[in-house]
JSON list of C-alpha atoms in Angstrom, two decimals:
[
{"chain": "K", "resi": 1, "resn": "UNK", "atom": "CA", "xyz": [-16.23, -10.05, -12.17]},
{"chain": "K", "resi": 2, "resn": "UNK", "atom": "CA", "xyz": [-14.56, -7.62, -9.80]},
{"chain": "K", "resi": 3, "resn": "UNK", "atom": "CA", "xyz": [-11.23, -5.86, -9.44]},
{"chain": "K", "resi": 4, "resn": "UNK", "atom": "CA", "xyz": [-10.05, -5.52, -5.85]},
{"chain": "K", "resi": 5, "resn": "UNK", "atom": "CA", "xyz": [-7.77, -3.00, -4.15]},
{"chain": "K", "resi": 6, "resn": "UNK", "atom": "CA", "xyz": [-6.07, -3.23, -0.76]},
{"chain": "K", "resi": 7, "resn": "UNK", "atom": "CA", "xyz": [-3.29, -1.33, 1.01]},
{"chain": "K", "resi": 8, "resn": "UNK", "atom": "CA", "xyz": [-1.68, -0.73, 4.38]},
{"chain": "K", "resi": 9, "resn": "UNK", "atom": "CA", "xyz": [-1.86, -4.29, 5.64]},
{"chain": "K", "resi": 10, "resn": "UNK", "atom": "CA", "xyz": [1.39, -3.82, 7.60]},
{"chain": "K", "resi": 11, "resn": "UNK", "atom": "CA", "xyz": [1.90, -7.57, 7.83]},
{"chain": "K", "resi": 12, "resn": "UNK", "atom": "CA", "xyz": [4.34, -8.62, 10.53]},
{"chain": "K", "resi": 13, "resn": "UNK", "atom": "CA", "xyz": [5.26, -11.60, 12.66]},
{"chain": "K", "resi": 14, "resn": "UNK", "atom": "CA", "xyz": [3.83, -9.72, 15.65]},
{"chain": "K", "resi": 15, "resn": "UNK", "atom": "CA", "xyz": [0.31, -9.67, 14.14]},
{"chain": "K", "resi": 16, "resn": "UNK", "atom": "CA", "xyz": [-0.51, -13.23, 13.01]},
{"chain": "K", "resi": 17, "resn": "UNK", "atom": "CA", "xyz": [-4.22, -12.30, 12.94]},
{"chain": "K", "resi": 18, "resn": "UNK", "atom": "CA", "xyz": [-3.66, -9.85, 10.08]},
{"chain": "K", "resi": 19, "resn": "UNK", "atom": "CA", "xyz": [-1.52, -12.37, 8.21]},
{"chain": "K", "resi": 20, "resn": "UNK", "atom": "CA", "xyz": [-4.20, -15.05, 8.68]},
{"chain": "K", "resi": 21, "resn": "UNK", "atom": "CA", "xyz": [-6.88, -12.76, 7.24]},
{"chain": "K", "resi": 22, "resn": "UNK", "atom": "CA", "xyz": [-4.69, -11.88, 4.25]},
{"chain": "K", "resi": 23, "resn": "UNK", "atom": "CA", "xyz": [-3.92, -15.53, 3.54]},
{"chain": "K", "resi": 24, "resn": "UNK", "atom": "CA", "xyz": [-7.61, -16.41, 3.76]},
{"chain": "K", "resi": 25, "resn": "UNK", "atom": "CA", "xyz": [-8.44, -13.50, 1.44]},
{"chain": "K", "resi": 26, "resn": "UNK", "atom": "CA", "xyz": [-5.89, -14.70, -1.14]},
{"chain": "K", "resi": 27, "resn": "UNK", "atom": "CA", "xyz": [-7.20, -18.25, -0.98]},
{"chain": "K", "resi": 28, "resn": "UNK", "atom": "CA", "xyz": [-10.87, -17.38, -1.28]},
{"chain": "K", "resi": 29, "resn": "UNK", "atom": "CA", "xyz": [-12.60, -14.23, -2.53]},
{"chain": "K", "resi": 30, "resn": "UNK", "atom": "CA", "xyz": [-9.49, -12.76, -4.17]},
{"chain": "K", "resi": 31, "resn": "UNK", "atom": "CA", "xyz": [-9.63, -15.71, -6.56]},
{"chain": "K", "resi": 32, "resn": "UNK", "atom": "CA", "xyz": [-12.91, -14.44, -7.97]},
{"chain": "K", "resi": 33, "resn": "UNK", "atom": "CA", "xyz": [-11.20, -11.21, -9.08]},
{"chain": "K", "resi": 34, "resn": "UNK", "atom": "CA", "xyz": [-10.28, -9.89, -12.50]},
{"chain": "K", "resi": 35, "resn": "UNK", "atom": "CA", "xyz": [-7.17, -8.44, -10.84]},
{"chain": "K", "resi": 36, "resn": "UNK", "atom": "CA", "xyz": [-5.79, -7.54, -7.41]},
{"chain": "K", "resi": 37, "resn": "UNK", "atom": "CA", "xyz": [-3.97, -4.28, -6.68]},
{"chain": "K", "resi": 38, "resn": "UNK", "atom": "CA", "xyz": [-1.87, -3.87, -3.52]},
{"chain": "K", "resi": 39, "resn": "UNK", "atom": "CA", "xyz": [-1.19, -0.15, -3.13]},
{"chain": "K", "resi": 40, "resn": "UNK", "atom": "CA", "xyz": [1.72, -0.20, -0.72]},
{"chain": "K", "resi": 41, "resn": "UNK", "atom": "CA", "xyz": [2.67, -1.06, 2.85]},
{"chain": "K", "resi": 42, "resn": "UNK", "atom": "CA", "xyz": [1.95, -4.73, 2.36]},
{"chain": "K", "resi": 43, "resn": "UNK", "atom": "CA", "xyz": [4.33, -5.39, 5.24]},
{"chain": "K", "resi": 44, "resn": "UNK", "atom": "CA", "xyz": [5.27, -3.41, 8.34]},
{"chain": "K", "resi": 45, "resn": "UNK", "atom": "CA", "xyz": [8.77, -3.08, 6.98]},
{"chain": "K", "resi": 46, "resn": "UNK", "atom": "CA", "xyz": [10.94, -4.72, 4.30]},
{"chain": "K", "resi": 47, "resn": "UNK", "atom": "CA", "xyz": [14.70, -4.48, 4.50]},
{"chain": "K", "resi": 48, "resn": "UNK", "atom": "CA", "xyz": [15.52, -6.27, 1.27]},
{"chain": "K", "resi": 49, "resn": "UNK", "atom": "CA", "xyz": [14.65, -9.31, -0.82]},
{"chain": "K", "resi": 50, "resn": "UNK", "atom": "CA", "xyz": [17.68, -11.10, 0.64]},
{"chain": "K", "resi": 51, "resn": "UNK", "atom": "CA", "xyz": [16.15, -11.02, 4.13]},
{"chain": "K", "resi": 52, "resn": "UNK", "atom": "CA", "xyz": [14.26, -14.30, 4.31]},
{"chain": "K", "resi": 53, "resn": "UNK", "atom": "CA", "xyz": [12.49, -15.70, 7.38]},
{"chain": "K", "resi": 54, "resn": "UNK", "atom": "CA", "xyz": [9.65, -18.20, 7.68]},
{"chain": "K", "resi": 55, "resn": "UNK", "atom": "CA", "xyz": [7.27, -15.23, 7.78]},
{"chain": "K", "resi": 56, "resn": "UNK", "atom": "CA", "xyz": [8.66, -13.71, 4.57]},
{"chain": "K", "resi": 57, "resn": "UNK", "atom": "CA", "xyz": [8.58, -17.07, 2.81]},
{"chain": "K", "resi": 58, "resn": "UNK", "atom": "CA", "xyz": [4.94, -17.57, 3.85]},
{"chain": "K", "resi": 59, "resn": "UNK", "atom": "CA", "xyz": [3.89, -14.26, 2.29]},
{"chain": "K", "resi": 60, "resn": "UNK", "atom": "CA", "xyz": [5.76, -15.03, -0.92]},
{"chain": "K", "resi": 61, "resn": "UNK", "atom": "CA", "xyz": [4.41, -18.58, -1.11]},
{"chain": "K", "resi": 62, "resn": "UNK", "atom": "CA", "xyz": [0.81, -17.42, -0.71]},
{"chain": "K", "resi": 63, "resn": "UNK", "atom": "CA", "xyz": [1.20, -14.67, -3.31]},
{"chain": "K", "resi": 64, "resn": "UNK", "atom": "CA", "xyz": [2.80, -17.15, -5.71]},
{"chain": "K", "resi": 65, "resn": "UNK", "atom": "CA", "xyz": [-0.09, -19.57, -5.22]},
{"chain": "K", "resi": 66, "resn": "UNK", "atom": "CA", "xyz": [-2.50, -16.73, -5.95]},
{"chain": "K", "resi": 67, "resn": "UNK", "atom": "CA", "xyz": [-0.80, -15.49, -9.13]},
{"chain": "K", "resi": 68, "resn": "UNK", "atom": "CA", "xyz": [-0.41, -19.10, -10.32]},
{"chain": "K", "resi": 69, "resn": "UNK", "atom": "CA", "xyz": [-4.18, -19.10, -10.83]},
{"chain": "K", "resi": 70, "resn": "UNK", "atom": "CA", "xyz": [-3.64, -16.64, -13.67]},
{"chain": "K", "resi": 71, "resn": "UNK", "atom": "CA", "xyz": [-5.16, -13.64, -11.89]},
{"chain": "K", "resi": 72, "resn": "UNK", "atom": "CA", "xyz": [-2.83, -10.63, -12.23]},
{"chain": "K", "resi": 73, "resn": "UNK", "atom": "CA", "xyz": [-1.58, -9.05, -9.02]},
{"chain": "K", "resi": 74, "resn": "UNK", "atom": "CA", "xyz": [-0.12, -5.53, -9.15]},
{"chain": "K", "resi": 75, "resn": "UNK", "atom": "CA", "xyz": [1.93, -3.94, -6.39]},
{"chain": "K", "resi": 76, "resn": "UNK", "atom": "CA", "xyz": [3.03, -0.38, -5.60]},
{"chain": "K", "resi": 77, "resn": "UNK", "atom": "CA", "xyz": [5.63, 0.53, -3.02]},
{"chain": "K", "resi": 78, "resn": "UNK", "atom": "CA", "xyz": [4.52, 2.22, 0.18]},
{"chain": "K", "resi": 79, "resn": "UNK", "atom": "CA", "xyz": [6.56, 4.13, 2.70]},
{"chain": "K", "resi": 80, "resn": "UNK", "atom": "CA", "xyz": [7.33, 0.91, 4.64]},
{"chain": "K", "resi": 81, "resn": "UNK", "atom": "CA", "xyz": [8.16, -1.55, 1.84]},
{"chain": "K", "resi": 82, "resn": "UNK", "atom": "CA", "xyz": [9.97, 0.47, -0.81]},
{"chain": "K", "resi": 83, "resn": "UNK", "atom": "CA", "xyz": [12.89, -1.99, -0.74]},
{"chain": "K", "resi": 84, "resn": "UNK", "atom": "CA", "xyz": [10.74, -4.75, -2.21]},
{"chain": "K", "resi": 85, "resn": "UNK", "atom": "CA", "xyz": [12.50, -5.51, -5.46]},
{"chain": "K", "resi": 86, "resn": "UNK", "atom": "CA", "xyz": [12.64, -7.66, -8.57]},
{"chain": "K", "resi": 87, "resn": "UNK", "atom": "CA", "xyz": [13.59, -10.83, -6.72]},
{"chain": "K", "resi": 88, "resn": "UNK", "atom": "CA", "xyz": [10.37, -10.58, -4.69]},
{"chain": "K", "resi": 89, "resn": "UNK", "atom": "CA", "xyz": [8.42, -10.00, -7.90]},
{"chain": "K", "resi": 90, "resn": "UNK", "atom": "CA", "xyz": [9.97, -13.08, -9.52]},
{"chain": "K", "resi": 91, "resn": "UNK", "atom": "CA", "xyz": [9.28, -15.25, -6.47]},
{"chain": "K", "resi": 92, "resn": "UNK", "atom": "CA", "xyz": [5.64, -14.17, -6.21]},
{"chain": "K", "resi": 93, "resn": "UNK", "atom": "CA", "xyz": [4.55, -13.44, -9.77]},
{"chain": "K", "resi": 94, "resn": "UNK", "atom": "CA", "xyz": [3.40, -9.92, -8.91]},
{"chain": "K", "resi": 95, "resn": "UNK", "atom": "CA", "xyz": [3.94, -6.96, -11.21]},
{"chain": "K", "resi": 96, "resn": "UNK", "atom": "CA", "xyz": [5.53, -3.90, -9.60]},
{"chain": "K", "resi": 97, "resn": "UNK", "atom": "CA", "xyz": [4.03, -0.63, -10.84]},
{"chain": "K", "resi": 98, "resn": "UNK", "atom": "CA", "xyz": [5.60, 2.81, -10.73]},
{"chain": "K", "resi": 99, "resn": "UNK", "atom": "CA", "xyz": [3.44, 5.44, -9.10]},
{"chain": "K", "resi": 100, "resn": "UNK", "atom": "CA", "xyz": [1.26, 7.15, -9.90]},
{"chain": "K", "resi": 101, "resn": "UNK", "atom": "CA", "xyz": [-0.17, 4.80, -12.50]},
{"chain": "K", "resi": 102, "resn": "UNK", "atom": "CA", "xyz": [-3.16, 5.45, -14.73]},
{"chain": "K", "resi": 103, "resn": "UNK", "atom": "CA", "xyz": [-5.22, 2.39, -15.59]},
{"chain": "K", "resi": 104, "resn": "UNK", "atom": "CA", "xyz": [-8.34, 1.61, -17.58]},
{"chain": "K", "resi": 105, "resn": "UNK", "atom": "CA", "xyz": [-10.86, 0.05, -15.23]},
{"chain": "K", "resi": 106, "resn": "UNK", "atom": "CA", "xyz": [-13.93, -1.21, -17.09]},
{"chain": "K", "resi": 107, "resn": "UNK", "atom": "CA", "xyz": [-13.74, 1.77, -19.42]},
{"chain": "K", "resi": 108, "resn": "UNK", "atom": "CA", "xyz": [-13.08, 4.33, -16.68]},
{"chain": "K", "resi": 109, "resn": "UNK", "atom": "CA", "xyz": [-9.77, 6.19, -16.43]},
{"chain": "K", "resi": 110, "resn": "UNK", "atom": "CA", "xyz": [-8.40, 5.71, -12.90]},
{"chain": "K", "resi": 111, "resn": "UNK", "atom": "CA", "xyz": [-5.22, 6.99, -11.25]},
{"chain": "K", "resi": 112, "resn": "UNK", "atom": "CA", "xyz": [-3.76, 4.89, -8.44]},
{"chain": "K", "resi": 113, "resn": "UNK", "atom": "CA", "xyz": [-0.94, 5.51, -5.96]},
{"chain": "K", "resi": 114, "resn": "UNK", "atom": "CA", "xyz": [0.09, 4.75, -2.40]},
{"chain": "K", "resi": 115, "resn": "UNK", "atom": "CA", "xyz": [-0.87, 8.25, -1.28]},
{"chain": "K", "resi": 116, "resn": "UNK", "atom": "CA", "xyz": [2.04, 9.59, 0.74]},
{"chain": "K", "resi": 117, "resn": "UNK", "atom": "CA", "xyz": [2.96, 12.10, -1.97]},
{"chain": "K", "resi": 118, "resn": "UNK", "atom": "CA", "xyz": [-0.44, 13.75, -1.49]},
{"chain": "K", "resi": 119, "resn": "UNK", "atom": "CA", "xyz": [0.31, 14.68, 2.13]},
{"chain": "K", "resi": 120, "resn": "UNK", "atom": "CA", "xyz": [2.09, 17.86, 1.17]},
{"chain": "K", "resi": 121, "resn": "UNK", "atom": "CA", "xyz": [1.74, 19.65, 4.53]},
{"chain": "K", "resi": 122, "resn": "UNK", "atom": "CA", "xyz": [4.16, 17.14, 6.04]},
{"chain": "K", "resi": 123, "resn": "UNK", "atom": "CA", "xyz": [7.13, 18.86, 4.48]},
{"chain": "K", "resi": 124, "resn": "UNK", "atom": "CA", "xyz": [9.76, 17.06, 6.59]},
{"chain": "K", "resi": 125, "resn": "UNK", "atom": "CA", "xyz": [8.52, 13.71, 5.33]},
{"chain": "K", "resi": 126, "resn": "UNK", "atom": "CA", "xyz": [8.35, 14.90, 1.71]},
{"chain": "K", "resi": 127, "resn": "UNK", "atom": "CA", "xyz": [11.99, 16.00, 1.91]},
{"chain": "K", "resi": 128, "resn": "UNK", "atom": "CA", "xyz": [12.97, 12.67, 3.47]},
{"chain": "K", "resi": 129, "resn": "UNK", "atom": "CA", "xyz": [11.00, 10.74, 0.84]},
{"chain": "K", "resi": 130, "resn": "UNK", "atom": "CA", "xyz": [12.71, 12.55, -2.00]},
{"chain": "K", "resi": 131, "resn": "UNK", "atom": "CA", "xyz": [16.10, 11.54, -0.60]},
{"chain": "K", "resi": 132, "resn": "UNK", "atom": "CA", "xyz": [15.36, 7.96, 0.44]},
{"chain": "K", "resi": 133, "resn": "UNK", "atom": "CA", "xyz": [13.57, 7.05, -2.79]},
{"chain": "K", "resi": 134, "resn": "UNK", "atom": "CA", "xyz": [16.43, 8.23, -4.99]},
{"chain": "K", "resi": 135, "resn": "UNK", "atom": "CA", "xyz": [17.29, 5.21, -7.20]},
{"chain": "K", "resi": 136, "resn": "UNK", "atom": "CA", "xyz": [21.02, 5.50, -6.48]},
{"chain": "K", "resi": 137, "resn": "UNK", "atom": "CA", "xyz": [20.43, 5.60, -2.74]},
{"chain": "K", "resi": 138, "resn": "UNK", "atom": "CA", "xyz": [18.01, 2.66, -2.93]},
{"chain": "K", "resi": 139, "resn": "UNK", "atom": "CA", "xyz": [20.64, 0.64, -4.78]},
{"chain": "K", "resi": 140, "resn": "UNK", "atom": "CA", "xyz": [23.18, 1.53, -2.12]},
{"chain": "K", "resi": 141, "resn": "UNK", "atom": "CA", "xyz": [20.77, 0.67, 0.71]},
{"chain": "K", "resi": 142, "resn": "UNK", "atom": "CA", "xyz": [20.32, -2.84, -0.67]},
{"chain": "K", "resi": 143, "resn": "UNK", "atom": "CA", "xyz": [24.08, -3.44, -0.32]},
{"chain": "K", "resi": 144, "resn": "UNK", "atom": "CA", "xyz": [24.20, -2.54, 3.38]},
{"chain": "K", "resi": 145, "resn": "UNK", "atom": "CA", "xyz": [24.56, -5.36, 5.92]},
{"chain": "K", "resi": 146, "resn": "UNK", "atom": "CA", "xyz": [21.22, -6.78, 7.03]},
{"chain": "K", "resi": 147, "resn": "UNK", "atom": "CA", "xyz": [21.88, -5.66, 10.61]},
{"chain": "K", "resi": 148, "resn": "UNK", "atom": "CA", "xyz": [22.19, -2.03, 9.47]},
{"chain": "K", "resi": 149, "resn": "UNK", "atom": "CA", "xyz": [19.05, -2.23, 7.37]},
{"chain": "K", "resi": 150, "resn": "UNK", "atom": "CA", "xyz": [17.14, -3.85, 10.25]},
{"chain": "K", "resi": 151, "resn": "UNK", "atom": "CA", "xyz": [18.22, -1.06, 12.60]},
{"chain": "K", "resi": 152, "resn": "UNK", "atom": "CA", "xyz": [17.20, 1.59, 10.06]},
{"chain": "K", "resi": 153, "resn": "UNK", "atom": "CA", "xyz": [13.80, -0.03, 9.50]},
{"chain": "K", "resi": 154, "resn": "UNK", "atom": "CA", "xyz": [13.08, -0.05, 13.23]},
{"chain": "K", "resi": 155, "resn": "UNK", "atom": "CA", "xyz": [14.08, 3.61, 13.51]},
{"chain": "K", "resi": 156, "resn": "UNK", "atom": "CA", "xyz": [11.79, 4.54, 10.63]},
{"chain": "K", "resi": 157, "resn": "UNK", "atom": "CA", "xyz": [8.93, 2.50, 12.06]},
{"chain": "K", "resi": 158, "resn": "UNK", "atom": "CA", "xyz": [9.29, 3.98, 15.55]},
{"chain": "K", "resi": 159, "resn": "UNK", "atom": "CA", "xyz": [9.26, 7.53, 14.17]},
{"chain": "K", "resi": 160, "resn": "UNK", "atom": "CA", "xyz": [6.31, 6.94, 11.85]},
{"chain": "K", "resi": 161, "resn": "UNK", "atom": "CA", "xyz": [3.05, 8.77, 12.52]},
{"chain": "K", "resi": 162, "resn": "UNK", "atom": "CA", "xyz": [1.30, 5.42, 12.15]},
{"chain": "K", "resi": 163, "resn": "UNK", "atom": "CA", "xyz": [2.77, 4.33, 15.48]},
{"chain": "K", "resi": 164, "resn": "UNK", "atom": "CA", "xyz": [1.79, 7.44, 17.42]},
{"chain": "K", "resi": 165, "resn": "UNK", "atom": "CA", "xyz": [-1.38, 8.66, 19.07]},
{"chain": "K", "resi": 166, "resn": "UNK", "atom": "CA", "xyz": [-2.20, 11.69, 16.96]},
{"chain": "K", "resi": 167, "resn": "UNK", "atom": "CA", "xyz": [-4.34, 14.69, 17.77]},
{"chain": "K", "resi": 168, "resn": "UNK", "atom": "CA", "xyz": [-7.01, 15.87, 15.36]},
{"chain": "K", "resi": 169, "resn": "UNK", "atom": "CA", "xyz": [-4.68, 18.68, 14.28]},
{"chain": "K", "resi": 170, "resn": "UNK", "atom": "CA", "xyz": [-1.88, 16.21, 13.57]},
{"chain": "K", "resi": 171, "resn": "UNK", "atom": "CA", "xyz": [-4.21, 13.93, 11.64]},
{"chain": "K", "resi": 172, "resn": "UNK", "atom": "CA", "xyz": [-5.15, 16.88, 9.47]},
{"chain": "K", "resi": 173, "resn": "UNK", "atom": "CA", "xyz": [-1.48, 17.64, 8.82]},
{"chain": "K", "resi": 174, "resn": "UNK", "atom": "CA", "xyz": [-0.75, 14.09, 7.72]},
{"chain": "K", "resi": 175, "resn": "UNK", "atom": "CA", "xyz": [-3.84, 13.82, 5.49]},
{"chain": "K", "resi": 176, "resn": "UNK", "atom": "CA", "xyz": [-3.93, 14.19, 1.71]},
{"chain": "K", "resi": 177, "resn": "UNK", "atom": "CA", "xyz": [-4.39, 17.78, 0.55]},
{"chain": "K", "resi": 178, "resn": "UNK", "atom": "CA", "xyz": [-6.91, 18.85, -2.06]},
{"chain": "K", "resi": 179, "resn": "UNK", "atom": "CA", "xyz": [-4.50, 20.89, -4.23]},
{"chain": "K", "resi": 180, "resn": "UNK", "atom": "CA", "xyz": [-2.20, 17.86, -4.65]},
{"chain": "K", "resi": 181, "resn": "UNK", "atom": "CA", "xyz": [-5.17, 15.56, -5.25]},
{"chain": "K", "resi": 182, "resn": "UNK", "atom": "CA", "xyz": [-6.76, 17.83, -7.84]},
{"chain": "K", "resi": 183, "resn": "UNK", "atom": "CA", "xyz": [-3.48, 18.53, -9.61]},
{"chain": "K", "resi": 184, "resn": "UNK", "atom": "CA", "xyz": [-2.93, 14.80, -10.11]},
{"chain": "K", "resi": 185, "resn": "UNK", "atom": "CA", "xyz": [-6.51, 14.25, -11.26]},
{"chain": "K", "resi": 186, "resn": "UNK", "atom": "CA", "xyz": [-6.05, 17.05, -13.78]},
{"chain": "K", "resi": 187, "resn": "UNK", "atom": "CA", "xyz": [-2.68, 15.88, -15.10]},
{"chain": "K", "resi": 188, "resn": "UNK", "atom": "CA", "xyz": [-3.74, 12.23, -15.36]},
{"chain": "K", "resi": 189, "resn": "UNK", "atom": "CA", "xyz": [-7.09, 12.96, -16.98]},
{"chain": "K", "resi": 190, "resn": "UNK", "atom": "CA", "xyz": [-8.68, 10.48, -14.56]},
{"chain": "K", "resi": 191, "resn": "UNK", "atom": "CA", "xyz": [-12.01, 11.01, -12.87]},
{"chain": "K", "resi": 192, "resn": "UNK", "atom": "CA", "xyz": [-11.32, 8.45, -10.13]},
{"chain": "K", "resi": 193, "resn": "UNK", "atom": "CA", "xyz": [-8.36, 8.25, -7.75]},
{"chain": "K", "resi": 194, "resn": "UNK", "atom": "CA", "xyz": [-7.62, 5.34, -5.43]},
{"chain": "K", "resi": 195, "resn": "UNK", "atom": "CA", "xyz": [-4.98, 5.48, -2.72]},
{"chain": "K", "resi": 196, "resn": "UNK", "atom": "CA", "xyz": [-4.12, 4.40, 0.80]},
{"chain": "K", "resi": 197, "resn": "UNK", "atom": "CA", "xyz": [-1.50, 5.58, 3.31]},
{"chain": "K", "resi": 198, "resn": "UNK", "atom": "CA", "xyz": [-3.62, 7.90, 5.46]},
{"chain": "K", "resi": 199, "resn": "UNK", "atom": "CA", "xyz": [-5.56, 5.08, 7.17]},
{"chain": "K", "resi": 200, "resn": "UNK", "atom": "CA", "xyz": [-8.74, 7.15, 6.88]},
{"chain": "K", "resi": 201, "resn": "UNK", "atom": "CA", "xyz": [-11.06, 5.15, 4.57]},
{"chain": "K", "resi": 202, "resn": "UNK", "atom": "CA", "xyz": [-13.61, 7.34, 2.85]},
{"chain": "K", "resi": 203, "resn": "UNK", "atom": "CA", "xyz": [-15.03, 8.43, -0.49]},
{"chain": "K", "resi": 204, "resn": "UNK", "atom": "CA", "xyz": [-14.44, 12.07, -1.43]},
{"chain": "K", "resi": 205, "resn": "UNK", "atom": "CA", "xyz": [-15.98, 14.20, -4.18]},
{"chain": "K", "resi": 206, "resn": "UNK", "atom": "CA", "xyz": [-13.86, 16.67, -6.18]},
{"chain": "K", "resi": 207, "resn": "UNK", "atom": "CA", "xyz": [-14.49, 19.03, -9.07]},
{"chain": "K", "resi": 208, "resn": "UNK", "atom": "CA", "xyz": [-11.50, 19.38, -11.40]},
{"chain": "K", "resi": 209, "resn": "UNK", "atom": "CA", "xyz": [-11.71, 21.69, -14.43]},
{"chain": "K", "resi": 210, "resn": "UNK", "atom": "CA", "xyz": [-15.46, 21.30, -14.39]},
{"chain": "K", "resi": 211, "resn": "UNK", "atom": "CA", "xyz": [-15.30, 17.49, -14.17]},
{"chain": "K", "resi": 212, "resn": "UNK", "atom": "CA", "xyz": [-16.91, 15.59, -11.31]},
{"chain": "K", "resi": 213, "resn": "UNK", "atom": "CA", "xyz": [-14.26, 13.30, -9.84]},
{"chain": "K", "resi": 214, "resn": "UNK", "atom": "CA", "xyz": [-14.10, 10.86, -6.96]},
{"chain": "K", "resi": 215, "resn": "UNK", "atom": "CA", "xyz": [-11.30, 9.82, -4.61]},
{"chain": "K", "resi": 216, "resn": "UNK", "atom": "CA", "xyz": [-11.48, 6.55, -2.70]},
{"chain": "K", "resi": 217, "resn": "UNK", "atom": "CA", "xyz": [-9.17, 6.18, 0.31]},
{"chain": "K", "resi": 218, "resn": "UNK", "atom": "CA", "xyz": [-8.42, 2.63, 1.37]},
{"chain": "K", "resi": 219, "resn": "UNK", "atom": "CA", "xyz": [-8.26, 1.71, 5.03]},
{"chain": "K", "resi": 220, "resn": "UNK", "atom": "CA", "xyz": [-5.53, -0.08, 6.95]},
{"chain": "K", "resi": 221, "resn": "UNK", "atom": "CA", "xyz": [-5.72, -3.62, 8.34]},
{"chain": "K", "resi": 222, "resn": "UNK", "atom": "CA", "xyz": [-4.80, -2.93, 11.97]},
{"chain": "K", "resi": 223, "resn": "UNK", "atom": "CA", "xyz": [-8.32, -3.44, 13.34]},
{"chain": "K", "resi": 224, "resn": "UNK", "atom": "CA", "xyz": [-10.06, -5.03, 10.33]},
{"chain": "K", "resi": 225, "resn": "UNK", "atom": "CA", "xyz": [-9.40, -5.81, 6.70]},
{"chain": "K", "resi": 226, "resn": "UNK", "atom": "CA", "xyz": [-10.22, -2.99, 4.27]},
{"chain": "K", "resi": 227, "resn": "UNK", "atom": "CA", "xyz": [-11.12, -3.99, 0.71]},
{"chain": "K", "resi": 228, "resn": "UNK", "atom": "CA", "xyz": [-12.36, -2.04, -2.29]},
{"chain": "K", "resi": 229, "resn": "UNK", "atom": "CA", "xyz": [-14.42, -3.98, -4.83]},
{"chain": "K", "resi": 230, "resn": "UNK", "atom": "CA", "xyz": [-15.06, -2.41, -8.24]},
{"chain": "K", "resi": 231, "resn": "UNK", "atom": "CA", "xyz": [-16.98, -3.89, -11.14]},
{"chain": "K", "resi": 232, "resn": "UNK", "atom": "CA", "xyz": [-18.18, -2.28, -14.34]},
{"chain": "K", "resi": 233, "resn": "UNK", "atom": "CA", "xyz": [-21.02, -0.37, -12.66]},
{"chain": "K", "resi": 234, "resn": "UNK", "atom": "CA", "xyz": [-20.52, -0.23, -8.91]},
{"chain": "K", "resi": 235, "resn": "UNK", "atom": "CA", "xyz": [-17.91, -0.05, -6.18]},
{"chain": "K", "resi": 236, "resn": "UNK", "atom": "CA", "xyz": [-17.95, -0.95, -2.49]},
{"chain": "K", "resi": 237, "resn": "UNK", "atom": "CA", "xyz": [-15.42, 0.03, 0.17]},
{"chain": "K", "resi": 238, "resn": "UNK", "atom": "CA", "xyz": [-15.90, -2.53, 2.90]},
{"chain": "K", "resi": 239, "resn": "UNK", "atom": "CA", "xyz": [-14.29, -3.98, 5.99]},
{"chain": "K", "resi": 240, "resn": "UNK", "atom": "CA", "xyz": [-13.74, -7.58, 7.01]},
{"chain": "K", "resi": 241, "resn": "UNK", "atom": "CA", "xyz": [-13.33, -8.78, 10.60]},
{"chain": "K", "resi": 242, "resn": "UNK", "atom": "CA", "xyz": [-10.00, -10.10, 11.80]},
{"chain": "K", "resi": 243, "resn": "UNK", "atom": "CA", "xyz": [-10.03, -13.71, 13.02]},
{"chain": "K", "resi": 244, "resn": "UNK", "atom": "CA", "xyz": [-10.56, -14.11, 16.74]},
{"chain": "K", "resi": 245, "resn": "UNK", "atom": "CA", "xyz": [-7.60, -15.38, 18.79]}
]
């Protein structure tokens, strides 16, 4: 059996091809998993569990059908969907994890997170994140009129680095930084880290207090699906083609 990890799908009504691939994934190979982990940015933006459209209901229905098989599905908030709440969890059967989380994966200690907290050179974003993810402010945000939350989500999306053409220097700025990575590996005691957010899929080697450690970065789903398969002995970071129009 295999445990699978995905992140940064950025599902939206404007990209039915990505949604179609995700639905197909949930209905087929995901059902051969021991567990599925979604490490943030499942959707392009989420303005609250009370905002329900046909698109939102489709995502929840498909996740519910998946978890009804008995396969656990774990979710972490990303920088686009941090307003996903308990109502969504109840409707879908997913389990929302706090980040970072340390899990036992076939006897190996693994730390998982969305990954935005590792991008420490982007100090403006880190300051913004600290404010916007304050539990009191999140509770307040959920009480705002839907029109206000929709406007705010569009502003955040338009200003996001994920919607800009970035230079190599800018990409470096927005990437995860080794000191933050190695500090978390040390404090968690894990020798494997899995995260998304940076949209730069790769496998990195680190040495932390004399321990050989690995960091797997998940890819986004803008141009293809990105899936990490891990079993007791091996792992594979692979891509899957989007359906043709």
